[in-house]
């Protein structure tokens, strides 16, 4: 009864989700801070009796709020159940089976999963020795491109000027910029390029800087024709993809820009403090512009670092893959969380 496709899939593997308060959870890039007070106000004001009715399939209230926050028109916005749903719609809307798709060899693990699901032909230019992408690898790409910017799990970002080179080189080639971590960068968003290029699609999530990983919200920004294609796909399998509560909370969250900037600034400061602490312990830390750090310590395997932290009550992410198996990815928590990480790693170092 099971299809050959389903049997062939290797699903995306999320970070451990342990409902155990003994652990400091730094393995899934969640925010250590609560959502905006505006979200609480929206939830407090929500009339639960509305839940007997279907939600707005166009999510007009939320799309209008997203458009206002990003300086675009609502027809340039699609909202979805997390950025992964938007990505799935994009893979269905812009690729046919057998098409080439380009993304780095080390990147967000959901891209290869979707490529297998939709029977695409991945082309994976390798990151260089410093685990950076070389934009020249994409200048002659004979297919659409998707990349996380900043990249995951490295945290390294491309400059918008580099991405613009690809956009300008071929207007028929789509560049999908997955900006899940963009609010932790300094002016690295491609959003200003939307005014010039119709072959740019930006995808974002509420899970990181909006502190709403548990609500599953994301959105896309792009030319109206691209957004229309996404909506056609979405309405073909899940027209009521967002519930009424999420629409109300999402609109409130994105319009509270001061709170976003405040919490993002806290995370950036803690990230840099932690980076300095790790470097003092002899770690090599990649120049992250995300809400996590990717680090390794000569003489200690990534697996050993992961296990040592786990045994001491801290969950981080370890990727047992070529070229990155010595690294661990550490989400940025509160200052107290990160002090505990440094304390454990110092003890680990002393026993080497």
Coordinates of C-alpha atoms in Angstrom, one line a residue:
X1 CA 0.0 0.0 0.0
X2 CA 3.0 2.3 0.4
X3 CA 4.3 4.2 -2.7
X4 CA 7.8 3.7 -4.0
X5 CA 8.3 7.5 -3.4
X6 CA 7.4 7.2 0.3
X7 CA 9.6 4.2 0.8
X8 CA 12.6 6.1 -0.8
X9 CA 12.3 9.2 1.3
X10 CA 14.9 10.1 4.0
X11 CA 12.8 12.6 6.1
X12 CA 14.2 15.7 7.7
X13 CA 15.4 15.0 11.2
X14 CA 14.6 17.8 13.7
X15 CA 16.6 18.5 16.8
X16 CA 15.7 16.5 19.9
X17 CA 12.4 17.7 21.5
X18 CA 12.7 16.6 25.1
X19 CA 10.0 17.8 27.5
X20 CA 12.4 17.7 30.4
X21 CA 13.2 20.8 32.4
X22 CA 16.6 19.3 33.4
X23 CA 17.9 20.3 30.0
X24 CA 18.9 23.7 28.7
X25 CA 17.6 23.5 25.1
X26 CA 20.0 25.0 22.7
X27 CA 19.6 22.6 19.7
X28 CA 16.8 24.1 17.6
X29 CA 17.5 27.8 17.3
X30 CA 14.5 28.8 19.3
X31 CA 14.4 32.2 21.0
X32 CA 15.1 32.4 24.8
X33 CA 12.6 35.3 25.1
X34 CA 8.8 35.4 25.1
X35 CA 6.7 36.7 22.2
X36 CA 5.9 40.4 22.0
X37 CA 3.4 41.7 24.7
X38 CA 1.3 42.7 21.6
X39 CA 0.8 39.0 21.0
X40 CA -0.4 38.4 24.5
X41 CA -2.9 41.3 24.1
X42 CA -4.1 39.9 20.8
X43 CA -4.6 36.4 22.4
X44 CA -6.3 37.9 25.4
X45 CA -8.7 39.8 23.1
X46 CA -9.4 36.8 20.9
X47 CA -13.0 35.6 21.0
X48 CA -12.8 31.9 21.2
X49 CA -16.3 31.5 19.8
X50 CA -14.9 32.5 16.4
X51 CA -13.1 29.1 16.3
X52 CA -16.4 27.5 15.1
X53 CA -15.8 29.2 11.8
X54 CA -13.1 28.6 9.2
X55 CA -10.3 31.1 9.0
X56 CA -9.8 33.5 6.1
X57 CA -8.1 31.4 3.4
X58 CA -6.4 34.6 2.2
X59 CA -5.2 35.6 5.7
X60 CA -5.8 39.2 4.6
X61 CA -5.3 40.7 8.0
X62 CA -1.9 39.0 8.4
X63 CA -0.8 39.7 4.9
X64 CA -1.6 43.4 5.3
X65 CA 0.4 43.5 8.5
X66 CA 3.4 41.7 6.9
X67 CA 3.2 44.1 3.9
X68 CA 3.1 47.1 6.2
X69 CA 6.1 45.9 8.2
X70 CA 8.1 45.2 5.0
X71 CA 7.1 48.2 2.9
X72 CA 5.5 46.2 0.2
X73 CA 1.9 45.7 -1.0
X74 CA -0.3 42.7 0.2
X75 CA -0.2 41.1 -3.3
X76 CA 3.6 40.6 -2.7
X77 CA 3.0 38.6 0.4
X78 CA 2.0 35.0 1.1
X79 CA 1.6 33.7 4.7
X80 CA 2.0 30.1 5.7
X81 CA 2.4 27.6 8.5
X82 CA 6.1 28.2 9.1
X83 CA 8.7 28.8 6.5
X84 CA 8.9 25.1 5.7
X85 CA 5.3 25.2 4.3
X86 CA 6.3 28.2 2.2
X87 CA 9.4 26.3 0.9
X88 CA 7.3 23.3 0.1
X89 CA 4.9 25.4 -1.9
X90 CA 7.9 27.0 -3.7
X91 CA 9.3 23.7 -4.7
X92 CA 6.0 22.7 -6.1
X93 CA 5.3 26.1 -7.8
X94 CA 8.7 26.6 -9.5
X95 CA 10.1 23.2 -10.3
X96 CA 9.1 20.2 -12.3
X97 CA 10.4 16.7 -11.8
X98 CA 13.9 16.3 -13.1
X99 CA 14.7 20.0 -12.9
X100 CA 18.1 21.1 -11.6
X101 CA 18.1 22.9 -8.3
X102 CA 21.1 24.6 -6.8
X103 CA 22.1 25.0 -3.2
X104 CA 25.3 24.6 -1.2
X105 CA 26.6 21.2 -0.2
X106 CA 26.3 22.2 3.5
X107 CA 23.1 24.0 4.2
X108 CA 19.6 23.6 5.7
X109 CA 18.7 19.9 5.7
X110 CA 15.2 20.4 4.4
X111 CA 16.3 21.4 0.9
X112 CA 17.6 17.8 0.1
X113 CA 14.4 16.3 1.6
X114 CA 12.2 18.5 -0.6
X115 CA 14.4 17.7 -3.6
X116 CA 13.9 14.0 -3.1
X117 CA 10.2 14.5 -2.5
X118 CA 9.6 16.4 -5.7
X119 CA 12.2 14.3 -7.7
X120 CA 14.5 17.2 -8.5
X121 CA 18.2 17.0 -9.6
X122 CA 20.2 18.7 -6.9
X123 CA 23.4 20.6 -7.8
X124 CA 25.4 21.3 -4.7
X125 CA 28.4 23.6 -5.2
X126 CA 30.7 23.0 -2.2
X127 CA 31.4 25.7 0.4
X128 CA 35.0 26.7 0.4
X129 CA 37.6 25.8 3.1
X130 CA 36.2 28.5 5.4
X131 CA 32.7 27.1 4.8
X132 CA 31.7 30.1 2.8
X133 CA 29.6 30.1 -0.4
X134 CA 31.2 31.4 -3.6
X135 CA 28.6 33.3 -5.5
X136 CA 30.5 32.6 -8.8
X137 CA 29.4 29.0 -8.5
X138 CA 25.8 30.2 -9.2
X139 CA 26.4 32.7 -12.0
X140 CA 25.8 30.1 -14.7
X141 CA 23.4 27.9 -12.9
X142 CA 21.0 26.2 -15.3
X143 CA 18.2 26.0 -12.7
X144 CA 16.7 27.9 -9.9
X145 CA 18.6 28.5 -6.7
X146 CA 17.7 28.3 -3.0
X147 CA 20.0 29.3 -0.2
X148 CA 19.7 30.1 3.5
X149 CA 21.1 33.5 4.1
X150 CA 22.7 33.5 6.7
X151 CA 23.4 29.9 5.9
X152 CA 22.6 27.0 8.3
X153 CA 24.4 25.5 10.1
X154 CA 27.4 27.8 9.5
X155 CA 25.7 31.2 10.2
X156 CA 27.7 32.9 7.5
X157 CA 25.8 35.4 5.3
X158 CA 26.2 36.6 1.7
X159 CA 26.0 40.3 1.0
X160 CA 23.0 41.5 -1.0
X161 CA 25.3 42.8 -3.6
X162 CA 26.6 39.2 -4.3
X163 CA 23.0 37.9 -4.7
X164 CA 22.2 40.8 -6.9
X165 CA 24.9 39.7 -9.4
X166 CA 23.0 36.4 -9.8
X167 CA 19.6 38.1 -10.1
X168 CA 20.9 40.5 -12.8
X169 CA 22.7 37.8 -14.8
X170 CA 19.5 35.9 -15.8
X171 CA 16.0 37.2 -15.1
X172 CA 14.5 33.8 -15.9
X173 CA 16.4 32.1 -13.1
X174 CA 14.7 32.3 -9.7
X175 CA 16.7 33.0 -6.5
X176 CA 15.0 31.9 -3.3
X177 CA 16.6 33.6 -0.3
X178 CA 15.6 31.8 2.9
X179 CA 16.1 34.7 5.4
X180 CA 15.1 32.8 8.6
X181 CA 17.9 34.5 10.5
X182 CA 18.1 37.8 8.8
X183 CA 17.2 39.9 11.9
X184 CA 20.4 38.9 13.5
X185 CA 22.5 40.3 10.7
X186 CA 23.6 43.8 9.8
X187 CA 21.9 45.0 6.6
X188 CA 22.1 41.6 4.8
X189 CA 18.4 41.3 3.8
X190 CA 17.6 41.2 0.1
X191 CA 14.3 42.9 0.6
X192 CA 15.4 46.2 -1.0
X193 CA 16.1 44.2 -4.2
X194 CA 12.4 43.3 -4.6
X195 CA 11.9 46.7 -6.2
X196 CA 14.3 45.9 -9.0
X197 CA 14.0 42.1 -9.6
X198 CA 11.0 39.9 -10.3
X199 CA 13.1 36.8 -10.0
X200 CA 13.7 37.1 -6.3
X201 CA 11.6 35.3 -3.6
X202 CA 12.3 35.9 0.1
X203 CA 11.1 33.4 2.7
X204 CA 11.0 34.2 6.4
X205 CA 9.9 32.7 9.6
X206 CA 8.3 33.8 12.9
X207 CA 10.2 31.1 14.8
X208 CA 13.4 33.0 15.4
X209 CA 13.4 36.8 15.9
X210 CA 9.6 36.9 16.5
X211 CA 9.9 34.3 19.2
X212 CA 6.9 32.2 18.0
X213 CA 8.4 28.8 17.1
X214 CA 5.4 27.1 18.7
X215 CA 2.9 28.9 16.5
X216 CA 4.2 27.8 13.1
X217 CA 4.1 31.0 11.0
X218 CA 6.1 32.1 8.0
X219 CA 5.8 34.2 4.9
X220 CA 7.1 34.9 1.5
X221 CA 7.9 38.3 -0.2
X222 CA 8.1 38.5 -4.0
X223 CA 6.6 39.8 -7.2
X224 CA 2.8 39.4 -7.5
X225 CA 3.2 36.7 -10.2
X226 CA 5.4 34.6 -7.9
X227 CA 3.1 35.0 -4.9
X228 CA 0.1 34.1 -7.1
X229 CA 1.9 30.8 -8.1
X230 CA 2.5 30.0 -4.4
X231 CA -1.1 30.7 -3.5
X232 CA -2.3 28.5 -6.4
X233 CA -0.3 25.6 -5.0
X234 CA -1.4 26.3 -1.4
X235 CA -5.0 26.5 -2.3
X236 CA -4.7 23.2 -4.2
X237 CA -3.9 21.2 -1.0
X238 CA -4.4 23.3 2.1
X239 CA -6.6 26.5 1.5
X240 CA -7.2 27.1 5.2
X241 CA -3.5 26.8 6.1
X242 CA -3.6 29.3 9.0
X243 CA -6.0 29.3 11.9
X244 CA -7.7 32.4 13.3
X245 CA -5.5 32.5 16.4
X246 CA -2.3 32.4 14.4
X247 CA -3.5 35.2 12.0
X248 CA -4.3 37.5 14.9
X249 CA -1.1 36.8 16.8
X250 CA 1.1 37.0 13.7
X251 CA -0.3 40.4 12.7
X252 CA 0.3 41.7 16.2
X253 CA 3.9 40.3 16.4
X254 CA 5.1 41.7 13.1
X255 CA 3.9 45.2 13.8
X256 CA 5.8 45.4 17.1
X257 CA 9.1 46.3 15.4
X258 CA 10.6 47.8 18.6
X259 CA 10.2 44.6 20.5
X260 CA 11.8 42.6 17.6
X261 CA 14.8 44.9 17.6
X262 CA 15.1 44.7 21.4
X263 CA 15.1 40.9 21.6
X264 CA 17.3 40.5 18.5
X265 CA 19.8 42.9 20.0
X266 CA 20.0 40.9 23.2
X267 CA 20.6 37.7 21.3
X268 CA 23.3 39.3 19.2
X269 CA 25.1 40.6 22.3
X270 CA 24.9 37.2 24.0
X271 CA 26.1 35.6 20.7
X272 CA 29.2 37.8 20.6
X273 CA 29.9 37.4 24.3
X274 CA 29.7 33.6 23.9
X275 CA 31.9 33.7 20.8
X276 CA 34.6 35.5 22.8
X277 CA 34.3 33.0 25.6
X278 CA 34.6 30.0 23.3
X279 CA 37.6 31.5 21.5
X280 CA 39.3 32.0 24.9
X281 CA 38.8 28.2 25.4
X282 CA 40.6 27.5 22.2
X283 CA 37.6 27.0 20.0
X284 CA 37.4 28.0 16.3
X285 CA 34.1 29.8 15.9
X286 CA 32.7 30.7 12.5
X287 CA 31.6 34.3 12.0
X288 CA 27.9 33.8 12.6
X289 CA 25.2 36.3 11.8
X290 CA 22.4 34.1 13.1
X291 CA 21.1 33.2 16.5
X292 CA 23.5 30.3 16.9
X293 CA 27.2 29.6 16.7
X294 CA 29.1 26.8 14.8
X295 CA 32.2 25.9 16.7
X296 CA 34.9 23.2 17.0
X297 CA 37.8 22.5 19.3
X298 CA 41.0 20.8 18.0
X299 CA 41.5 17.5 19.7
X300 CA 37.9 17.0 20.7
X301 CA 35.4 15.5 18.2
X302 CA 32.0 17.1 17.6
X303 CA 30.4 14.0 18.9
X304 CA 32.3 14.1 22.1
X305 CA 31.4 17.8 22.6
X306 CA 27.7 17.0 22.0
X307 CA 27.7 14.1 24.4
X308 CA 29.6 16.0 27.1
X309 CA 27.1 18.9 27.0
X310 CA 24.1 16.5 26.9
X311 CA 25.4 14.6 29.9
X312 CA 25.6 17.9 31.7
X313 CA 22.1 19.0 30.9
X314 CA 22.6 21.0 27.7
X315 CA 21.3 20.0 24.3
X316 CA 23.1 21.3 21.2
X317 CA 23.0 20.1 17.6
X318 CA 25.6 17.8 16.1
X319 CA 25.8 16.9 12.4
X320 CA 27.7 13.7 11.8
X321 CA 28.5 14.6 8.2
X322 CA 31.7 15.0 6.2
X323 CA 33.5 18.4 6.7
X324 CA 31.4 19.4 9.7
X325 CA 31.6 16.4 12.0
X326 CA 34.0 18.2 14.3
X327 CA 31.5 21.1 14.8
X328 CA 28.6 21.6 17.1
X329 CA 25.9 24.2 16.6
X330 CA 24.9 26.0 19.7
X331 CA 21.7 28.1 19.8
X332 CA 21.9 31.3 21.7
X333 CA 20.0 31.2 24.9
X334 CA 20.0 33.6 27.9
X335 CA 23.3 34.9 29.2
X336 CA 22.9 32.4 32.1
X337 CA 22.4 29.5 29.6
X338 CA 25.5 30.5 27.7
X339 CA 27.6 30.9 30.9
X340 CA 26.7 27.3 31.8
X341 CA 27.8 26.1 28.3
X342 CA 31.2 27.8 28.7
X343 CA 31.6 26.3 32.2
X344 CA 30.9 22.8 31.0
X345 CA 33.3 23.2 28.0
X346 CA 36.0 24.6 30.2
X347 CA 35.7 21.5 32.4
X348 CA 35.8 19.3 29.3
X349 CA 38.9 21.1 28.1
X350 CA 40.7 20.5 31.4
X351 CA 40.3 16.7 31.1
X352 CA 41.8 16.5 27.6

